[in-house]
Coordinates of C-alpha atoms in Angstrom, one line a residue:
M30 CA -119.8 132.2 79.1
S31 CA -118.0 129.2 77.5
S32 CA -115.0 129.9 75.4
P33 CA -115.1 128.5 71.8
V34 CA -113.6 125.0 71.5
E35 CA -111.1 124.4 68.7
G36 CA -109.5 121.2 67.4
T37 CA -110.6 117.7 66.5
V38 CA -112.1 114.6 68.0
A39 CA -112.3 111.1 66.4
P40 CA -115.8 109.7 65.6
G41 CA -117.5 108.7 68.8
F42 CA -115.6 111.1 71.0
E43 CA -117.8 114.1 70.3
R44 CA -119.1 114.1 73.9
V45 CA -115.6 114.9 75.1
A46 CA -115.6 118.2 73.2
E47 CA -118.9 119.1 74.7
V48 CA -117.7 118.4 78.2
F49 CA -114.4 120.2 77.5
A50 CA -116.3 123.4 76.6
G51 CA -115.9 125.9 79.5
D52 CA -114.6 129.3 80.5
G53 CA -111.0 130.2 80.2
P54 CA -107.9 128.8 78.4
A55 CA -107.1 125.0 78.4
Q56 CA -105.8 122.2 76.2
C57 CA -106.7 118.5 76.2
C58 CA -105.3 115.7 74.2
V59 CA -106.0 111.9 74.5
Y60 CA -104.5 108.9 72.8
V61 CA -106.1 105.5 72.7
G62 CA -104.2 102.5 71.4
G63 CA -101.4 104.8 70.3
E64 CA -103.7 107.0 68.1
P65 CA -104.9 110.5 68.9
V66 CA -108.6 110.6 69.5
V67 CA -108.9 114.0 71.2
D68 CA -107.0 117.2 70.4
L69 CA -108.8 120.3 71.7
W70 CA -108.0 123.7 73.0
R71 CA -109.8 126.9 73.9
S72 CA -108.8 130.6 74.3
L73 CA -105.2 129.7 73.4
P74 CA -103.0 129.7 70.3
E75 CA -102.9 126.2 68.8
D76 CA -99.1 126.0 69.4
A77 CA -99.2 127.3 73.0
L78 CA -96.8 125.9 75.5
L79 CA -97.6 125.9 79.2
A80 CA -96.0 125.4 82.6
V81 CA -96.9 122.0 83.9
F82 CA -95.5 122.3 87.4
S83 CA -95.2 119.0 89.2
A84 CA -96.3 117.0 86.2
T85 CA -92.6 117.4 85.4
K86 CA -91.9 114.8 88.1
G87 CA -93.5 112.2 85.8
A88 CA -91.0 113.1 83.1
T89 CA -88.1 112.9 85.5
A90 CA -89.4 109.5 86.8
A91 CA -89.6 108.3 83.2
C92 CA -85.8 108.9 82.8
A93 CA -84.9 107.0 86.0
N94 CA -87.2 104.1 85.2
L95 CA -85.8 103.7 81.7
L96 CA -82.3 103.4 83.3
V97 CA -83.7 100.8 85.6
Q98 CA -85.2 98.9 82.7
R99 CA -81.9 99.0 80.9
G100 CA -80.1 97.5 83.9
L101 CA -78.0 100.6 84.5
L102 CA -79.7 101.7 87.7
D103 CA -80.4 99.6 90.8
L104 CA -83.2 101.1 92.9
D105 CA -82.2 99.1 96.0
A106 CA -78.6 100.3 95.9
P107 CA -77.4 103.2 98.2
V108 CA -77.5 106.6 96.5
T109 CA -73.8 106.8 97.4
D110 CA -73.0 104.0 94.9
Y111 CA -73.7 106.6 92.2
W112 CA -73.3 109.9 94.0
P113 CA -70.6 109.4 96.8
E114 CA -70.9 113.0 98.0
Y115 CA -74.4 112.3 99.1
G116 CA -73.3 110.2 102.0
Q117 CA -73.2 112.9 104.7
R118 CA -75.2 113.9 107.8
G119 CA -77.3 110.9 108.2
K120 CA -77.9 110.2 104.5
E121 CA -75.3 107.5 104.1
S122 CA -77.8 104.6 103.8
T123 CA -80.4 106.3 101.7
L124 CA -81.6 104.0 98.9
V125 CA -82.2 105.3 95.3
R126 CA -85.8 103.9 95.6
W127 CA -86.5 106.4 98.5
L128 CA -85.6 109.4 96.2
L129 CA -88.3 108.3 93.8
S130 CA -90.9 107.5 96.5
H131 CA -90.5 110.8 98.5
R132 CA -88.9 109.0 101.5
A133 CA -85.5 110.5 101.4
G134 CA -86.3 113.3 103.9
L135 CA -84.2 115.8 102.1
L136 CA -86.7 118.6 101.2
A137 CA -84.4 121.4 100.6
P138 CA -80.8 122.6 101.1
E139 CA -79.8 124.9 103.9
P140 CA -81.0 128.5 103.4
G141 CA -78.8 130.7 101.2
L142 CA -79.5 129.8 97.5
T143 CA -81.1 132.5 95.4
F144 CA -83.4 132.3 92.3
D145 CA -80.4 132.9 90.1
D146 CA -78.5 130.0 91.8
V147 CA -81.0 127.4 90.7
A148 CA -79.7 127.5 87.2
D149 CA -76.4 126.2 88.5
W150 CA -77.0 122.5 88.7
D151 CA -73.7 121.7 90.5
R152 CA -74.2 124.3 93.1
V153 CA -77.7 123.0 94.0
V154 CA -76.8 119.4 94.1
G155 CA -73.7 120.2 96.2
A156 CA -75.9 122.1 98.6
L157 CA -78.3 119.2 98.8
A158 CA -75.5 116.7 99.4
A159 CA -74.3 118.8 102.3
A160 CA -77.7 119.1 103.9
A161 CA -79.2 117.1 106.7
P162 CA -82.5 115.3 106.2
V163 CA -85.7 116.3 108.0
W164 CA -86.3 112.7 109.1
A165 CA -84.3 109.5 109.0
P166 CA -84.4 108.4 105.4
G167 CA -86.8 105.6 104.7
T168 CA -88.7 106.0 107.9
D169 CA -91.4 108.4 106.7
Y170 CA -92.6 110.1 103.6
G171 CA -93.4 113.7 102.5
Y172 CA -93.7 115.5 99.2
H173 CA -90.3 116.6 97.9
A174 CA -91.9 119.4 95.9
Q175 CA -88.7 120.8 94.4
S176 CA -85.7 118.7 95.5
F177 CA -87.1 115.6 93.8
G178 CA -85.9 116.9 90.5
W179 CA -82.3 117.5 91.6
L180 CA -82.1 114.3 93.7
V181 CA -83.4 112.0 90.9
G182 CA -81.9 114.0 88.2
E183 CA -78.4 113.9 89.7
V184 CA -78.6 110.1 89.9
V185 CA -79.6 110.1 86.2
R186 CA -76.6 112.3 85.4
R187 CA -74.2 110.1 87.5
V188 CA -75.4 107.0 85.7
D189 CA -75.6 108.3 82.1
G190 CA -73.3 111.3 82.0
R191 CA -75.9 113.6 80.5
G192 CA -77.8 116.2 82.5
L193 CA -81.5 115.6 83.2
G194 CA -82.8 118.0 80.6
R195 CA -80.6 116.6 77.8
F196 CA -81.3 113.0 78.8
F197 CA -85.0 113.6 78.7
A198 CA -84.9 115.4 75.4
E199 CA -82.7 112.8 73.7
E200 CA -84.0 109.6 75.3
V201 CA -87.7 110.3 76.0
A202 CA -89.3 113.4 74.5
G203 CA -87.4 113.2 71.2
P204 CA -88.3 109.5 70.5
A205 CA -91.8 110.1 71.8
G206 CA -92.3 113.1 69.6
A207 CA -93.5 115.0 72.6
E208 CA -93.6 118.8 73.1
F209 CA -92.2 118.7 76.5
W210 CA -89.0 120.2 77.9
I211 CA -87.1 120.3 81.2
G212 CA -85.2 123.5 80.5
L213 CA -87.1 125.3 77.7
P214 CA -84.8 126.5 74.8
E215 CA -84.9 130.2 74.5
P216 CA -86.1 130.2 70.8
L217 CA -89.4 128.5 72.0
D218 CA -90.1 131.0 74.7
H219 CA -92.4 133.1 72.5
R220 CA -94.9 130.2 72.5
V221 CA -95.3 130.2 76.3
V222 CA -98.5 131.4 77.8
P223 CA -97.6 132.3 81.4
P224 CA -99.6 130.9 84.3
A225 CA -101.9 132.9 86.6
H226 CA -104.1 132.1 89.5
A227 CA -107.7 131.4 88.7
P228 CA -110.3 133.2 90.8
I229 CA -111.4 131.2 93.9
P230 CA -115.0 130.1 93.3
G231 CA -117.3 132.3 95.4
G232 CA -114.3 134.2 96.6
G233 CA -113.7 131.6 99.4
G234 CA -110.6 130.2 100.9
P235 CA -109.1 130.6 104.4
A236 CA -108.8 134.0 105.9
P237 CA -105.2 135.3 106.1
D238 CA -105.1 134.8 109.9
D239 CA -106.0 131.2 109.4
L240 CA -103.6 130.3 106.6
A241 CA -101.0 128.9 109.0
A242 CA -103.4 126.1 109.9
Y243 CA -103.5 125.1 106.2
V244 CA -99.8 125.0 105.7
G245 CA -97.7 121.9 106.8
P246 CA -94.6 122.7 108.9
H247 CA -92.2 121.9 106.1
L248 CA -94.3 122.9 103.1
V249 CA -92.8 126.4 102.5
S250 CA -89.2 125.2 102.7
A251 CA -90.0 122.3 100.4
M252 CA -91.8 124.5 97.8
T253 CA -89.3 127.3 97.8
M254 CA -86.0 125.4 98.4
N255 CA -85.6 127.3 101.7
G256 CA -86.1 130.7 100.0
A257 CA -84.5 130.2 96.7
F258 CA -87.9 130.6 95.0
P259 CA -90.6 133.2 95.9
D260 CA -93.5 131.8 97.8
D261 CA -95.8 132.3 94.8
L262 CA -94.6 129.5 92.4
V263 CA -97.3 130.4 89.9
A264 CA -95.8 133.8 89.5
A265 CA -92.3 132.4 89.6
A266 CA -93.1 130.1 86.7
G267 CA -93.9 133.1 84.6
D268 CA -90.2 134.1 84.9
R269 CA -87.9 133.0 82.1
R270 CA -85.3 131.8 84.7
Y271 CA -87.8 129.3 86.1
R272 CA -88.6 127.5 82.8
A273 CA -85.0 127.8 81.5
A274 CA -83.5 125.9 84.4
E275 CA -83.5 122.1 84.6
L276 CA -86.1 121.9 87.3
G277 CA -87.1 118.3 87.2
G278 CA -89.5 118.7 90.1
S279 CA -91.7 121.5 88.8
G280 CA -90.2 123.5 85.9
G281 CA -91.3 121.5 82.8
V282 CA -93.0 123.2 79.9
A283 CA -95.3 121.3 77.6
S284 CA -98.6 121.1 75.7
A285 CA -101.4 118.7 76.3
R286 CA -100.3 117.0 73.1
G287 CA -96.8 116.7 74.6
L288 CA -98.2 115.2 77.8
A289 CA -100.4 112.7 76.0
R290 CA -97.6 111.8 73.6
L291 CA -95.2 111.2 76.4
Y292 CA -97.5 108.7 78.2
A293 CA -98.6 107.0 74.9
W294 CA -94.9 106.4 74.2
L295 CA -94.2 105.1 77.7
L296 CA -96.9 102.5 77.2
D297 CA -94.8 101.1 74.4
A298 CA -91.3 101.9 75.7
F299 CA -91.8 100.3 79.1
T300 CA -91.8 96.6 79.3
P301 CA -94.8 94.8 80.9
E302 CA -92.5 94.3 84.0
T303 CA -91.7 98.0 84.2
V304 CA -95.4 98.9 83.8
A305 CA -96.3 96.6 86.6
D306 CA -93.5 98.1 88.8
V307 CA -94.3 101.8 88.1
R308 CA -98.0 101.1 89.0
R309 CA -97.1 99.6 92.3
V310 CA -97.7 101.9 95.3
E311 CA -94.7 102.1 97.6
T312 CA -95.7 105.0 99.8
S313 CA -99.1 106.0 101.2
G314 CA -100.8 107.6 104.2
P315 CA -100.6 111.1 105.6
D316 CA -98.0 113.2 103.8
R317 CA -95.6 114.7 106.4
V318 CA -95.0 117.8 104.2
L319 CA -98.5 118.6 102.9
T320 CA -100.5 117.6 106.0
S321 CA -101.4 120.5 108.3
A322 CA -103.5 120.8 111.4
A323 CA -106.6 121.8 109.4
M324 CA -106.1 119.8 106.3
P325 CA -104.8 116.2 106.4
I326 CA -103.6 115.1 103.0
E327 CA -102.8 111.5 102.0
Q328 CA -101.0 110.6 98.8
R329 CA -99.7 107.5 97.1
F330 CA -96.4 107.2 95.3
G331 CA -94.5 104.5 93.5
R332 CA -91.3 104.7 91.5
G333 CA -91.7 108.5 90.9
F334 CA -95.2 108.2 89.5
M335 CA -98.5 108.2 91.3
P336 CA -102.0 107.1 90.5
A337 CA -103.1 110.2 88.6
G338 CA -106.4 109.1 87.0
P339 CA -108.8 106.1 87.2
P340 CA -107.6 103.0 89.1
G341 CA -104.6 101.3 87.5
T342 CA -103.1 104.4 86.0
F343 CA -99.7 105.9 86.5
G344 CA -98.7 109.5 85.9
H345 CA -98.3 112.7 87.8
P346 CA -100.5 115.8 88.2
G347 CA -99.3 119.3 88.6
L348 CA -100.8 122.7 89.3
G349 CA -103.4 123.1 86.5
T350 CA -102.2 119.8 84.9
T351 CA -103.4 116.2 84.7
A352 CA -101.3 113.6 82.9
F353 CA -101.5 109.8 83.0
A354 CA -101.3 106.5 81.2
D355 CA -103.8 103.6 81.6
P356 CA -102.1 100.4 80.5
S357 CA -105.2 98.3 80.7
R358 CA -107.2 100.6 78.4
G359 CA -104.4 101.9 76.3
V360 CA -105.2 105.5 77.2
A361 CA -102.8 108.4 77.5
F362 CA -104.3 111.6 78.8
G363 CA -103.1 115.2 79.0
H364 CA -105.0 118.3 80.2
V365 CA -103.4 121.6 81.1
T366 CA -104.5 125.2 81.8
P367 CA -102.5 128.3 82.4
R368 CA -105.2 129.5 84.8
V369 CA -104.2 127.5 87.8
P370 CA -107.3 126.5 89.9
F371 CA -107.6 126.6 93.6
G372 CA -107.1 123.3 95.3
P373 CA -104.6 120.3 95.2
P374 CA -103.3 119.2 91.8
G375 CA -105.5 116.7 90.1
S376 CA -108.6 117.8 92.0
D377 CA -110.3 119.9 89.3
P378 CA -113.9 118.6 88.8
D379 CA -114.0 120.0 85.3
V380 CA -111.1 117.8 84.3
A381 CA -112.7 114.8 86.1
R382 CA -115.7 115.2 83.9
V383 CA -113.5 115.2 80.7
V384 CA -111.9 112.0 81.9
D385 CA -115.3 110.4 82.6
A386 CA -116.4 111.4 79.1
V387 CA -113.3 109.7 77.5
Y388 CA -113.9 106.5 79.5
A389 CA -117.6 106.4 78.7
R390 CA -116.6 106.0 75.1
L391 CA -114.2 103.1 75.6

């Protein structure tokens, strides 16, 4: 049975509300030409805030790319120009660009950090600086599921002086008017609807004995920071410690309105040159972290963003989250659910139908 749909759509976008109707909680917001045309939700309070998981990487990438646009950060400089301590154990020649495009090879620190430790920024970045990469930086690529936030975030901090969460709040989310936080303030915690796993359609999925074939050799260490987080990140994101820490790779909390506002603002804040640069794919092919014997996965990344919607878009999906900007059509799109579906981020067919309904109106 479909859940009642609440909210508003602009004239001509009524079909989007029809397609959005479905079972379970979700939010959807769309801007076109800087104006909201879709603001819908179902089975949630209107002011609900949700975990957006890896869509946080788009927010972190926005911070770094603004510094590049302002002439304060050189992507082709060694990381050590900004973060000297990083130059250890084969990482001396790592370029800043490789941090953003998942080519650094530094998926996690050595084992030993705990869930409580991740709130200590200096401790985590110190552990990462002291760690050895899995592959020679720049020679391959694989999804830096968690470490991306600290690696890029520390460069932002070294350039600007402010931590990632504060920089994002003051330089991006604040000016954008976006409900989006990297490190959620405690007074807002009552608005959070914790995530949960959605049932697998038909009860399918690999049998437990076959799971190893579906897991890349480095996936667990990359996702858990070598044991700092529990294996079930959906459950972890329901913990206040997860959303309170500045987890620039996966810990953001937002609404669909916040996601759409962020990308609508970036379409104005980024110069045409920056827009062209962030849309350019720099990394593609089989992902060394996500690819397994049974399930090859190919991804494409640019300067921290990836094509997250129709051709020509830039953004970043996350578990249960789709968020992107389309410069050519002036579209900014956000969709998020706390009922995390089975499958890779950005692969939900229900969301694809909503996107199609939006574009059919343009």
